[in-house]
N, CA, C and O atoms as a DFTB+ gen file, in Angstrom:
648 C
 N C O
     1  1     -80.749      11.321      25.289
     2  2     -81.706      11.960      24.408
     3  2     -80.928      12.598      23.251
     4  3     -79.919      13.266      23.475
     5  1     -81.388      12.395      22.036
     6  2     -80.723      12.970      20.862
     7  2     -80.908      14.483      20.836
     8  3     -81.781      15.030      21.509
     9  1     -80.059      15.155      20.036
    10  2     -80.191      16.608      19.881
    11  2     -81.593      16.973      19.404
    12  3     -82.209      17.896      19.936
    13  1     -82.103      16.247      18.397
    14  2     -83.431      16.568      17.853
    15  2     -84.521      16.347      18.893
    16  3     -85.455      17.143      18.992
    17  1     -84.411      15.263      19.675
    18  2     -85.412      14.999      20.710
    19  2     -85.388      16.099      21.769
    20  3     -86.441      16.538      22.229
    21  1     -84.201      16.542      22.154
    22  2     -84.077      17.626      23.136
    23  2     -84.677      18.918      22.588
    24  3     -85.338      19.657      23.318
    25  1     -84.448      19.190      21.308
    26  2     -85.012      20.397      20.694
    27  2     -86.528      20.293      20.561
    28  3     -87.234      21.281      20.764
    29  1     -87.036      19.106      20.220
    30  2     -88.488      18.899      20.156
    31  2     -89.121      19.162      21.522
    32  3     -90.161      19.812      21.621
    33  1     -88.478      18.648      22.574
    34  2     -88.985      18.841      23.930
    35  2     -88.959      20.323      24.313
    36  3     -89.910      20.820      24.916
    37  1     -87.893      21.023      23.973
    38  2     -87.802      22.460      24.265
    39  2     -88.907      23.224      23.537
    40  3     -89.538      24.106      24.119
    41  1     -89.143      22.893      22.280
    42  2     -90.202      23.563      21.515
    43  2     -91.563      23.313      22.163
    44  3     -92.383      24.226      22.269
    45  1     -91.799      22.076      22.596
    46  2     -93.069      21.742      23.246
    47  2     -93.233      22.513      24.559
    48  3     -94.305      23.049      24.838
    49  1     -92.167      22.567      25.361
    50  2     -92.224      23.246      26.658
    51  2     -92.509      24.738      26.529
    52  3     -93.220      25.313      27.353
    53  1     -91.957      25.356      25.501
    54  2     -92.024      26.811      25.403
    55  2     -93.067      27.323      24.412
    56  3     -93.217      28.534      24.247
    57  1     -93.786      26.422      23.755
    58  2     -94.725      26.823      22.703
    59  2     -95.772      27.818      23.199
    60  3     -96.021      28.821      22.529
    61  1     -96.383      27.573      24.336
    62  2     -97.469      28.446      24.786
    63  2     -96.972      29.669      25.552
    64  3     -97.652      30.694      25.579
    65  1     -95.824      29.578      26.161
    66  2     -95.290      30.695      26.962
    67  2     -95.084      31.949      26.115
    68  3     -95.210      33.066      26.619
    69  1     -94.775      31.774      24.859
    70  2     -94.445      32.903      23.993
    71  2     -95.540      33.193      22.975
    72  3     -95.271      33.703      21.888
    73  1     -96.768      32.868      23.334
    74  2     -97.871      33.101      22.413
    75  2     -98.014      31.930      21.464
    76  3     -97.259      30.960      21.538
    77  1     -98.977      32.024      20.581
    78  2     -99.148      30.955      19.602
    79  2     -97.906      30.876      18.742
    80  3     -97.549      31.842      18.068
    81  1     -97.248      29.738      18.761
    82  2     -95.982      29.608      18.049
    83  2     -96.122      28.640      16.882
    84  3     -96.628      27.529      17.036
    85  1     -95.665      29.080      15.716
    86  2     -95.573      28.199      14.555
    87  2     -94.158      27.614      14.583
    88  3     -93.185      28.337      14.372
    89  1     -94.040      26.300      14.843
    90  2     -92.700      25.722      14.988
    91  2     -91.935      25.658      13.669
    92  3     -92.519      25.568      12.589
    93  1     -90.624      25.708      13.790
    94  2     -89.722      25.502      12.655
    95  2     -89.614      23.998      12.429
    96  3     -89.487      23.241      13.391
    97  1     -89.663      23.563      11.199
    98  2     -89.479      22.144      10.908
    99  2     -88.118      21.689      11.422
   100  3     -87.140      22.430      11.328
   101  1     -88.052      20.484      11.960
   102  2     -86.794      19.962      12.507
   103  2     -85.669      20.023      11.481
   104  3     -84.525      20.300      11.839
   105  1     -85.975      19.771      10.217
   106  2     -84.946      19.780       9.167
   107  2     -84.378      21.175       8.917
   108  3     -83.328      21.312       8.289
   109  1     -85.060      22.206       9.400
   110  2     -84.585      23.581       9.169
   111  2     -83.918      24.191      10.406
   112  3     -83.493      25.345      10.369
   113  1     -83.826      23.439      11.484
   114  2     -83.179      23.961      12.692
   115  2     -81.676      24.040      12.470
   116  3     -81.060      23.105      11.959
   117  1     -81.100      25.162      12.860
   118  2     -79.659      25.359      12.690
   119  2     -79.192      26.491      13.594
   120  3     -79.998      27.283      14.082
   121  1     -77.908      26.557      13.807
   122  2     -77.280      27.673      14.512
   123  2     -76.546      28.476      13.451
   124  3     -75.637      27.957      12.802
   125  1     -76.928      29.733      13.266
   126  2     -76.302      30.580      12.249
   127  2     -74.991      31.131      12.778
   128  3     -74.958      31.812      13.802
   129  1     -73.917      30.832      12.073
   130  2     -72.605      31.364      12.430
   131  2     -72.435      32.760      11.849
   132  3     -71.968      33.673      12.530
   133  1     -72.819      32.920      10.577
   134  2     -72.697      34.215       9.911
   135  2     -73.721      34.281       8.784
   136  3     -73.731      33.427       7.898
   137  1     -74.578      35.291       8.818
   138  2     -75.565      35.496       7.763
   139  2     -74.900      36.266       6.630
   140  3     -74.384      37.365       6.835
   141  1     -74.915      35.684       5.436
   142  2     -74.257      36.308       4.286
   143  2     -75.201      37.170       3.464
   144  3     -74.748      38.092       2.785
   145  1     -76.488      36.900       3.505
   146  2     -77.450      37.625       2.687
   147  2     -78.178      36.663       1.770
   148  3     -78.034      35.447       1.900
   149  1     -78.960      37.201       0.842
   150  2     -79.737      36.399      -0.104
   151  2     -79.130      36.532      -1.493
   152  3     -79.433      37.491      -2.203
   153  1     -78.282      35.593      -1.895
   154  2     -77.648      35.700      -3.212
   155  2     -78.623      35.381      -4.339
   156  3     -79.565      34.607      -4.169
   157  1     -78.378      35.989      -5.481
   158  2     -79.127      35.642      -6.687
   159  2     -78.534      34.347      -7.238
   160  3     -77.397      34.000      -6.918
   161  1     -79.293      33.638      -8.057
   162  2     -78.835      32.354      -8.592
   163  2     -77.465      32.456      -9.249
   164  3     -76.620      31.579      -9.071
   165  1     -77.244      33.529     -10.011
   166  2     -75.969      33.651     -10.731
   167  2     -74.789      33.937      -9.794
   168  3     -73.636      33.818     -10.208
   169  1     -75.062      34.313      -8.543
   170  2     -73.995      34.570      -7.576
   171  2     -73.552      33.309      -6.832
   172  3     -72.495      33.303      -6.202
   173  1     -74.340      32.257      -6.901
   174  2     -74.076      31.054      -6.108
   175  2     -72.711      30.431      -6.409
   176  3     -71.971      30.153      -5.465
   177  1     -72.334      30.198      -7.678
   178  2     -71.028      29.565      -7.917
   179  2     -69.858      30.342      -7.309
   180  3     -68.964      29.737      -6.717
   181  1     -69.850      31.656      -7.444
   182  2     -68.733      32.422      -6.877
   183  2     -68.820      32.463      -5.353
   184  3     -67.790      32.509      -4.682
   185  1     -70.023      32.447      -4.801
   186  2     -70.190      32.406      -3.357
   187  2     -69.643      31.095      -2.791
   188  3     -68.927      31.096      -1.789
   189  1     -69.981      29.985      -3.433
   190  2     -69.502      28.676      -2.981
   191  2     -67.981      28.585      -3.115
   192  3     -67.308      28.087      -2.212
   193  1     -67.440      29.061      -4.230
   194  2     -65.982      29.041      -4.423
   195  2     -65.294      29.904      -3.369
   196  3     -64.280      29.498      -2.801
   197  1     -65.834      31.083      -3.107
   198  2     -65.267      31.965      -2.091
   199  2     -65.352      31.363      -0.704
   200  3     -64.422      31.494       0.092
   201  1     -66.463      30.702      -0.409
   202  2     -66.607      30.047       0.894
   203  2     -65.592      28.920       1.037
   204  3     -65.023      28.724       2.111
   205  1     -65.367      28.179      -0.044
   206  2     -64.353      27.119      -0.013
   207  2     -62.969      27.678       0.265
   208  3     -62.220      27.122       1.068
   209  1     -62.626      28.785      -0.401
   210  2     -61.324      29.434      -0.155
   211  2     -61.237      29.924       1.287
   212  3     -60.219      29.747       1.955
   213  1     -62.310      30.539       1.750
   214  2     -62.317      31.073       3.115
   215  2     -62.169      29.951       4.143
   216  3     -61.370      30.062       5.073
   217  1     -62.931      28.883       3.980
   218  2     -62.891      27.796       4.959
   219  2     -61.570      27.035       4.915
   220  3     -61.173      26.441       5.917
   221  1     -60.884      27.042       3.773
   222  2     -59.577      26.380       3.681
   223  2     -58.546      27.074       4.568
   224  3     -57.546      26.464       4.946
   225  1     -58.776      28.333       4.899
   226  2     -57.829      29.090       5.726
   227  2     -58.168      29.017       7.214
   228  3     -57.438      29.559       8.043
   229  1     -59.258      28.359       7.550
   230  2     -59.740      28.381       8.933
   231  2     -59.517      27.040       9.606
   232  3     -59.936      25.993       9.112
   233  1     -58.850      27.100      10.737
   234  2     -58.699      25.924      11.576
   235  2     -59.624      26.117      12.765
   236  3     -59.727      27.219      13.304
   237  1     -60.277      25.082      13.161
   238  2     -61.184      25.173      14.296
   239  2     -61.151      23.884      15.079
   240  3     -60.390      22.968      14.771
   241  1     -61.969      23.828      16.076
   242  2     -62.098      22.624      16.878
   243  2     -63.572      22.419      17.173
   244  3     -64.343      23.375      17.251
   245  1     -63.953      21.162      17.336
   246  2     -65.344      20.896      17.684
   247  2     -65.591      21.410      19.105
   248  3     -64.652      21.580      19.883
   249  1     -66.839      21.651      19.430
   250  2     -67.179      22.208      20.736
   251  2     -68.630      21.879      21.045
   252  3     -69.376      21.417      20.182
   253  1     -69.010      22.121      22.274
   254  2     -70.394      21.935      22.704
   255  2     -70.986      23.313      22.973
   256  3     -70.411      24.121      23.702
   257  1     -72.136      23.565      22.374
   258  2     -72.873      24.806      22.592
   259  2     -74.028      24.499      23.537
   260  3     -74.854      23.632      23.254
   261  1     -74.083      25.208      24.654
   262  2     -75.162      25.028      25.623
   263  2     -76.176      26.151      25.448
   264  3     -75.868      27.325      25.654
   265  1     -77.379      25.771      25.068
   266  2     -78.486      26.720      24.902
   267  2     -79.322      26.644      26.174
   268  3     -80.015      25.654      26.408
   269  1     -79.257      27.693      26.997
   270  2     -79.860      27.638      28.325
   271  2     -80.817      28.791      28.627
   272  3     -81.168      29.033      29.782
   273  1     -81.231      29.496      27.579
   274  2     -82.232      30.551      27.730
   275  2     -83.225      30.445      26.581
   276  3     -82.879      30.017      25.479
   277  1     -84.448      30.836      26.853
   278  2     -85.437      30.946      25.788
   279  2     -85.834      32.419      25.731
   280  3     -86.038      33.064      26.760
   281  1     -85.938      32.936      24.504
   282  2     -86.168      34.370      24.323
   283  2     -86.877      34.606      22.998
   284  3     -87.048      33.688      22.196
   285  1     -87.286      35.849      22.783
   286  2     -87.815      36.268      21.486
   287  2     -86.786      37.210      20.882
   288  3     -86.467      38.243      21.470
   289  1     -86.265      36.859      19.706
   290  2     -85.305      37.694      18.980
   291  2     -86.037      38.353      17.818
   292  3     -86.999      37.808      17.276
   293  1     -85.563      39.525      17.454
   294  2     -86.180      40.219      16.336
   295  2     -87.632      40.506      16.643
   296  3     -88.000      40.805      17.779
   297  1     -88.438      40.411      15.623
   298  2     -89.851      40.722      15.798
   299  2     -90.618      39.572      16.433
   300  3     -91.480      39.801      17.282
   301  1     -90.315      38.324      16.033
   302  2     -91.157      37.233      16.524
   303  2     -90.493      35.859      16.524
   304  3     -91.193      34.847      16.492
   305  1     -89.176      35.795      16.559
   306  2     -88.485      34.501      16.551
   307  2     -88.284      33.999      17.977
   308  3     -87.561      34.612      18.762
   309  1     -88.930      32.880      18.307
   310  2     -88.740      32.245      19.608
   311  2     -87.500      31.367      19.490
   312  3     -87.450      30.454      18.665
   313  1     -86.497      31.652      20.323
   314  2     -85.203      30.986      20.185
   315  2     -84.743      30.374      21.494
   316  3     -85.120      30.811      22.582
   317  1     -83.908      29.340      21.352
   318  2     -83.064      28.884      22.449
   319  2     -81.750      29.613      22.254
   320  3     -81.180      29.586      21.163
   321  1     -81.267      30.262      23.295
   322  2     -80.046      31.060      23.180
   323  2     -79.028      30.616      24.221
   324  3     -79.368      30.010      25.237
   325  1     -77.780      30.933      23.939
   326  2     -76.692      30.632      24.864
   327  2     -76.445      31.846      25.752
   328  3     -76.280      32.958      25.252
   329  1     -76.419      31.638      27.054
   330  2     -76.089      32.746      27.952
   331  2     -74.588      33.034      27.909
   332  3     -74.154      34.138      28.240
   333  1     -73.803      32.041      27.502
   334  2     -72.352      32.199      27.371
   335  2     -71.926      31.577      26.042
   336  3     -72.363      30.481      25.693
   337  1     -71.076      32.282      25.309
   338  2     -70.560      31.764      24.042
   339  2     -69.261      31.013      24.308
   340  3     -68.330      31.588      24.872
   341  1     -69.176      29.734      23.914
   342  2     -67.916      29.010      24.098
   343  2     -66.775      29.726      23.367
   344  3     -66.967      30.262      22.276
   345  1     -65.596      29.727      23.976
   346  2     -64.436      30.394      23.388
   347  2     -64.185      29.894      21.969
   348  3     -63.933      30.697      21.071
   349  1     -64.250      28.573      21.751
   350  2     -63.992      28.016      20.418
   351  2     -64.986      28.557      19.393
   352  3     -64.616      28.802      18.245
   353  1     -66.237      28.744      19.794
   354  2     -67.250      29.271      18.877
   355  2     -67.010      30.749      18.593
   356  3     -67.121      31.180      17.445
   357  1     -66.686      31.527      19.613
   358  2     -66.417      32.957      19.408
   359  2     -65.231      33.152      18.470
   360  3     -65.270      34.010      17.588
   361  1     -64.179      32.362      18.656
   362  2     -63.004      32.465      17.786
   363  2     -63.340      32.038      16.361
   364  3     -62.899      32.670      15.401
   365  1     -64.120      30.967      16.222
   366  2     -64.521      30.502      14.892
   367  2     -65.344      31.578      14.185
   368  3     -65.117      31.851      13.006
   369  1     -66.286      32.183      14.882
   370  2     -67.117      33.227      14.277
   371  2     -66.256      34.391      13.799
   372  3     -66.479      34.912      12.706
   373  1     -65.291      34.801      14.589
   374  2     -64.415      35.908      14.191
   375  2     -63.599      35.544      12.953
   376  3     -63.441      36.365      12.050
   377  1     -63.078      34.315      12.908
   378  2     -62.283      33.893      11.743
   379  2     -63.149      33.788      10.489
   380  3     -62.729      34.197       9.407
   381  1     -64.351      33.244      10.632
   382  2     -65.252      33.115       9.478
   383  2     -65.679      34.497       8.991
   384  3     -65.709      34.737       7.784
   385  1     -66.007      35.405       9.898
   386  2     -66.408      36.766       9.515
   387  2     -65.267      37.460       8.766
   388  3     -65.494      38.084       7.729
   389  1     -64.041      37.350       9.290
   390  2     -62.878      37.984       8.653
   391  2     -62.636      37.387       7.262
   392  3     -62.392      38.118       6.303
   393  1     -62.705      36.060       7.159
   394  2     -62.501      35.401       5.862
   395  2     -63.606      35.778       4.880
   396  3     -63.341      35.955       3.691
   397  1     -64.837      35.903       5.364
   398  2     -65.950      36.298       4.488
   399  2     -65.741      37.708       3.956
   400  3     -66.022      37.983       2.789
   401  1     -65.253      38.595       4.800
   402  2     -64.963      39.966       4.349
   403  2     -63.850      39.975       3.307
   404  3     -63.964      40.641       2.279
   405  1     -62.773      39.234       3.573
   406  2     -61.640      39.190       2.639
   407  2     -62.028      38.604       1.284
   408  3     -61.497      39.007       0.249
   409  1     -62.964      37.643       1.300
   410  2     -63.395      36.991       0.066
   411  2     -64.652      37.621      -0.523
   412  3     -65.244      37.082      -1.458
   413  1     -65.055      38.758       0.024
   414  2     -66.226      39.512      -0.455
   415  2     -67.491      38.652      -0.536
   416  3     -68.207      38.659      -1.538
   417  1     -67.740      37.918       0.540
   418  2     -68.894      37.024       0.571
   419  2     -70.125      37.656       1.211
   420  3     -71.237      37.163       1.023
   421  1     -69.947      38.725       1.955
   422  2     -71.085      39.328       2.649
   423  2     -71.932      40.137       1.679
   424  3     -71.476      41.134       1.119
   425  1     -73.168      39.697       1.489
   426  2     -74.098      40.376       0.593
   427  2     -75.046      41.280       1.372
   428  3     -75.806      42.048       0.783
   429  1     -75.000      41.187       2.680
   430  2     -75.850      42.000       3.552
   431  2     -75.054      42.291       4.814
   432  3     -74.064      41.621       5.107
   433  1     -75.490      43.282       5.545
   434  2     -74.823      43.580       6.810
   435  2     -75.150      42.466       7.795
   436  3     -76.314      42.226       8.116
   437  1     -74.119      41.796       8.264
   438  2     -74.319      40.689       9.197
   439  2     -74.597      41.239      10.594
   440  3     -73.878      42.118      11.069
   441  1     -75.633      40.727      11.251
   442  2     -75.930      41.202      12.605
   443  2     -74.857      40.741      13.594
   444  3     -74.054      39.858      13.293
   445  1     -74.860      41.354      14.772
   446  2     -73.950      40.920      15.835
   447  2     -74.227      39.452      16.144
   448  3     -75.367      38.994      16.055
   449  1     -73.194      38.732      16.502
   450  2     -73.311      37.297      16.743
   451  2     -73.845      37.026      18.142
   452  3     -73.283      37.499      19.130
   453  1     -74.918      36.274      18.221
   454  2     -75.455      35.777      19.486
   455  2     -75.940      34.355      19.210
   456  3     -76.976      34.169      18.571
   457  1     -75.201      33.347      19.686
   458  2     -75.554      31.962      19.366
   459  2     -76.982      31.624      19.794
   460  3     -77.367      31.821      20.946
   461  1     -77.744      31.116      18.848
   462  2     -79.122      30.732      19.128
   463  2     -79.625      29.765      18.066
   464  3     -79.022      29.605      17.005
   465  1     -80.741      29.130      18.379
   466  2     -81.416      28.230      17.457
   467  2     -82.898      28.590      17.503
   468  3     -83.508      28.579      18.572
   469  1     -83.469      28.904      16.361
   470  2     -84.878      29.306      16.311
   471  2     -85.772      28.077      16.425
   472  3     -85.617      27.106      15.684
   473  1     -86.711      28.138      17.368
   474  2     -87.685      27.061      17.558
   475  2     -88.946      27.311      16.744
   476  3     -89.583      26.368      16.273
   477  1     -89.305      28.578      16.579
   478  2     -90.531      28.902      15.859
   479  2     -90.762      30.400      15.845
   480  3     -89.915      31.183      16.274
   481  1     -91.917      30.780      15.346
   482  2     -92.295      32.193      15.265
   483  2     -93.626      32.367      15.978
   484  3     -94.536      31.550      15.834
   485  1     -93.727      33.456      16.759
   486  2     -94.946      33.678      17.526
   487  2     -95.764      34.823      16.944
   488  3     -95.524      35.290      15.831
   489  1     -96.734      35.257      17.732
   490  2     -97.656      36.304      17.296
   491  2     -97.190      37.688      17.752
   492  3     -98.001      38.512      18.174
   493  1     -95.897      37.938      17.667
   494  2     -95.285      39.222      18.040
   495  2     -95.310      39.504      19.538
   496  3     -95.139      40.652      19.947
   497  1     -95.519      38.495      20.354
   498  2     -95.509      38.696      21.799
   499  2     -94.070      38.828      22.279
   500  3     -93.238      37.959      22.019
   501  1     -93.785      39.914      22.976
   502  2     -92.450      40.152      23.545
   503  2     -92.416      39.624      24.973
   504  3     -93.285      39.951      25.780
   505  1     -91.433      38.824      25.278
   506  2     -91.253      38.283      26.616
   507  2     -89.771      38.361      26.940
   508  3     -88.928      38.087      26.085
   509  1     -89.455      38.732      28.166
   510  2     -88.050      38.804      28.576
   511  2     -87.426      37.410      28.530
   512  3     -88.113      36.420      28.784
   513  1     -86.128      37.318      28.207
   514  2     -85.451      36.017      28.208
   515  2     -85.552      35.361      29.590
   516  3     -85.491      36.030      30.621
   517  1     -85.705      34.048      29.579
   518  2     -85.751      33.286      30.829
   519  2     -84.815      32.093      30.717
   520  3     -84.587      31.559      29.631
   521  1     -84.279      31.686      31.864
   522  2     -83.449      30.486      31.886
   523  2     -84.331      29.273      31.646
   524  3     -85.511      29.268      32.000
   525  1     -83.750      28.250      31.043
   526  2     -84.486      27.025      30.760
   527  2     -83.546      25.834      30.936
   528  3     -82.330      26.009      31.017
   529  1     -84.105      24.620      30.996
   530  2     -83.228      23.449      31.064
   531  2     -82.281      23.468      29.863
   532  3     -82.725      23.668      28.733
   533  1     -80.991      23.263      30.093
   534  2     -80.027      23.389      29.001
   535  2     -80.168      22.295      27.943
   536  3     -80.441      21.133      28.243
   537  1     -79.971      22.715      26.701
   538  2     -79.862      21.794      25.570
   539  2     -78.429      21.931      25.082
   540  3     -77.982      23.027      24.745
   541  1     -77.708      20.810      25.046
   542  2     -76.302      20.836      24.639
   543  2     -76.174      20.238      23.242
   544  3     -76.606      19.114      22.988
   545  1     -75.572      21.011      22.347
   546  2     -75.375      20.573      20.966
   547  2     -73.883      20.429      20.692
   548  3     -73.116      21.369      20.901
   549  1     -73.477      19.263      20.230
   550  2     -72.085      19.042      19.828
   551  2     -71.953      19.502      18.379
   552  3     -72.641      18.989      17.496
   553  1     -71.071      20.467      18.136
   554  2     -70.910      21.041      16.802
   555  2     -69.493      20.783      16.298
   556  3     -68.512      21.067      16.984
   557  1     -69.408      20.238      15.083
   558  2     -68.094      19.922      14.513
   559  2     -68.006      20.214      13.021
   560  3     -67.046      19.812      12.364
   561  1     -69.007      20.915      12.482
   562  2     -69.079      21.156      11.046
   563  2     -69.634      22.550      10.773
   564  3     -70.509      23.033      11.493
   565  1     -69.116      23.193       9.724
   566  2     -69.686      24.437       9.211
   567  2     -70.352      24.088       7.888
   568  3     -69.737      23.462       7.024
   569  1     -71.609      24.491       7.728
   570  2     -72.369      24.182       6.522
   571  2     -72.856      25.496       5.918
   572  3     -73.386      26.356       6.622
   573  1     -72.671      25.641       4.618
   574  2     -73.196      26.798       3.892
   575  2     -74.567      26.406       3.354
   576  3     -74.683      25.493       2.536
   577  1     -75.609      27.105       3.822
   578  2     -76.979      26.796       3.438
   579  2     -77.596      27.960       2.687
   580  3     -77.277      29.125       2.924
   581  1     -78.484      27.612       1.780
   582  2     -79.293      28.613       1.093
   583  2     -80.744      28.259       1.356
   584  3     -81.165      27.120       1.151
   585  1     -81.501      29.241       1.810
   586  2     -82.891      28.977       2.114
   587  2     -83.782      30.095       1.623
   588  3     -83.352      31.237       1.462
   589  1     -85.029      29.743       1.389
   590  2     -86.031      30.732       0.995
   591  2     -87.376      30.279       1.546
   592  3     -87.888      29.224       1.174
   593  1     -87.938      31.083       2.430
   594  2     -89.262      30.777       2.965
   595  2     -89.312      29.440       3.676
   596  3     -88.414      29.092       4.442
   597  1     -90.379      28.694       3.410
   598  2     -90.571      27.408       4.069
   599  2     -89.929      26.245       3.325
   600  3     -90.001      25.105       3.785
   601  1     -89.303      26.514       2.185
   602  2     -88.672      25.441       1.408
   603  2     -87.491      24.863       2.179
   604  3     -86.865      25.568       2.970
   605  1     -87.180      23.588       1.957
   606  2     -86.002      23.000       2.613
   607  2     -84.734      23.751       2.209
   608  3     -84.641      24.306       1.115
   609  1     -83.766      23.753       3.117
   610  2     -82.490      24.387       2.798
   611  2     -81.765      23.615       1.711
   612  3     -81.884      22.395       1.604
   613  1     -81.016      24.349       0.913
   614  2     -80.133      23.756      -0.087
   615  2     -78.724      23.833       0.490
   616  3     -78.231      24.921       0.788
   617  1     -78.075      22.679       0.646
   618  2     -76.706      22.663       1.159
   619  2     -75.751      22.976       0.017
   620  3     -75.728      22.276      -0.996
   621  1     -74.963      24.033       0.190
   622  2     -74.028      24.470      -0.848
   623  2     -72.594      24.059      -0.550
   624  3     -71.773      23.983      -1.464
   625  1     -72.281      23.796       0.703
   626  2     -70.927      23.407       1.082
   627  2     -70.904      22.922       2.513
   628  3     -71.770      23.274       3.315
   629  1     -69.895      22.101       2.836
   630  2     -69.761      21.532       4.184
   631  2     -68.280      21.378       4.481
   632  3     -67.523      20.848       3.667
   633  1     -67.870      21.850       5.668
   634  2     -66.465      21.779       6.066
   635  2     -66.366      21.297       7.506
   636  3     -67.053      21.815       8.385
   637  1     -65.525      20.319       7.746
   638  2     -65.310      19.775       9.081
   639  2     -64.388      20.694       9.876
   640  3     -63.464      21.286       9.319
   641  1     -64.638      20.810      11.159
   642  2     -63.765      21.596      12.025
   643  2     -62.602      20.761      12.550
   644  3     -61.619      21.312      13.045
   645  1     -62.703      19.461      12.447
   646  2     -61.653      18.580      12.994
   647  2     -60.466      18.477      12.058
   648  3     -59.498      17.780      12.362
């Protein structure tokens, strides 16, 4: 089963458990490594250049992320979450966060890192996290995305971990 098919199945399985859920479009599904904030248009060129400099200093390795819990994060985000963070991912997040700080890329306070993928948004129903059939995602790339609302993401940069 492909990653997208597994995620579609997870969204279908958990849609009603967490209240009426508005699903995230498949094209917008992602695992956030580090939230930088909402840059203004004139900040984009320097943000992309800084991200390129930062990523040039980072060595990483591809890894598999196992999402084995379903939960509600924040006010209403229904997510697949990892009960355990792979060592390679934790190290990558620390290196990216440090490089982002050194290159002054953080435009907002970045929340604590908890690997997850948002499936949709519910009607503010709070439910305790529960274990679910695992979805395994092979990750080998860091992508800098810019998004606003329901519009498709704009890819600003892409770096291989290999």
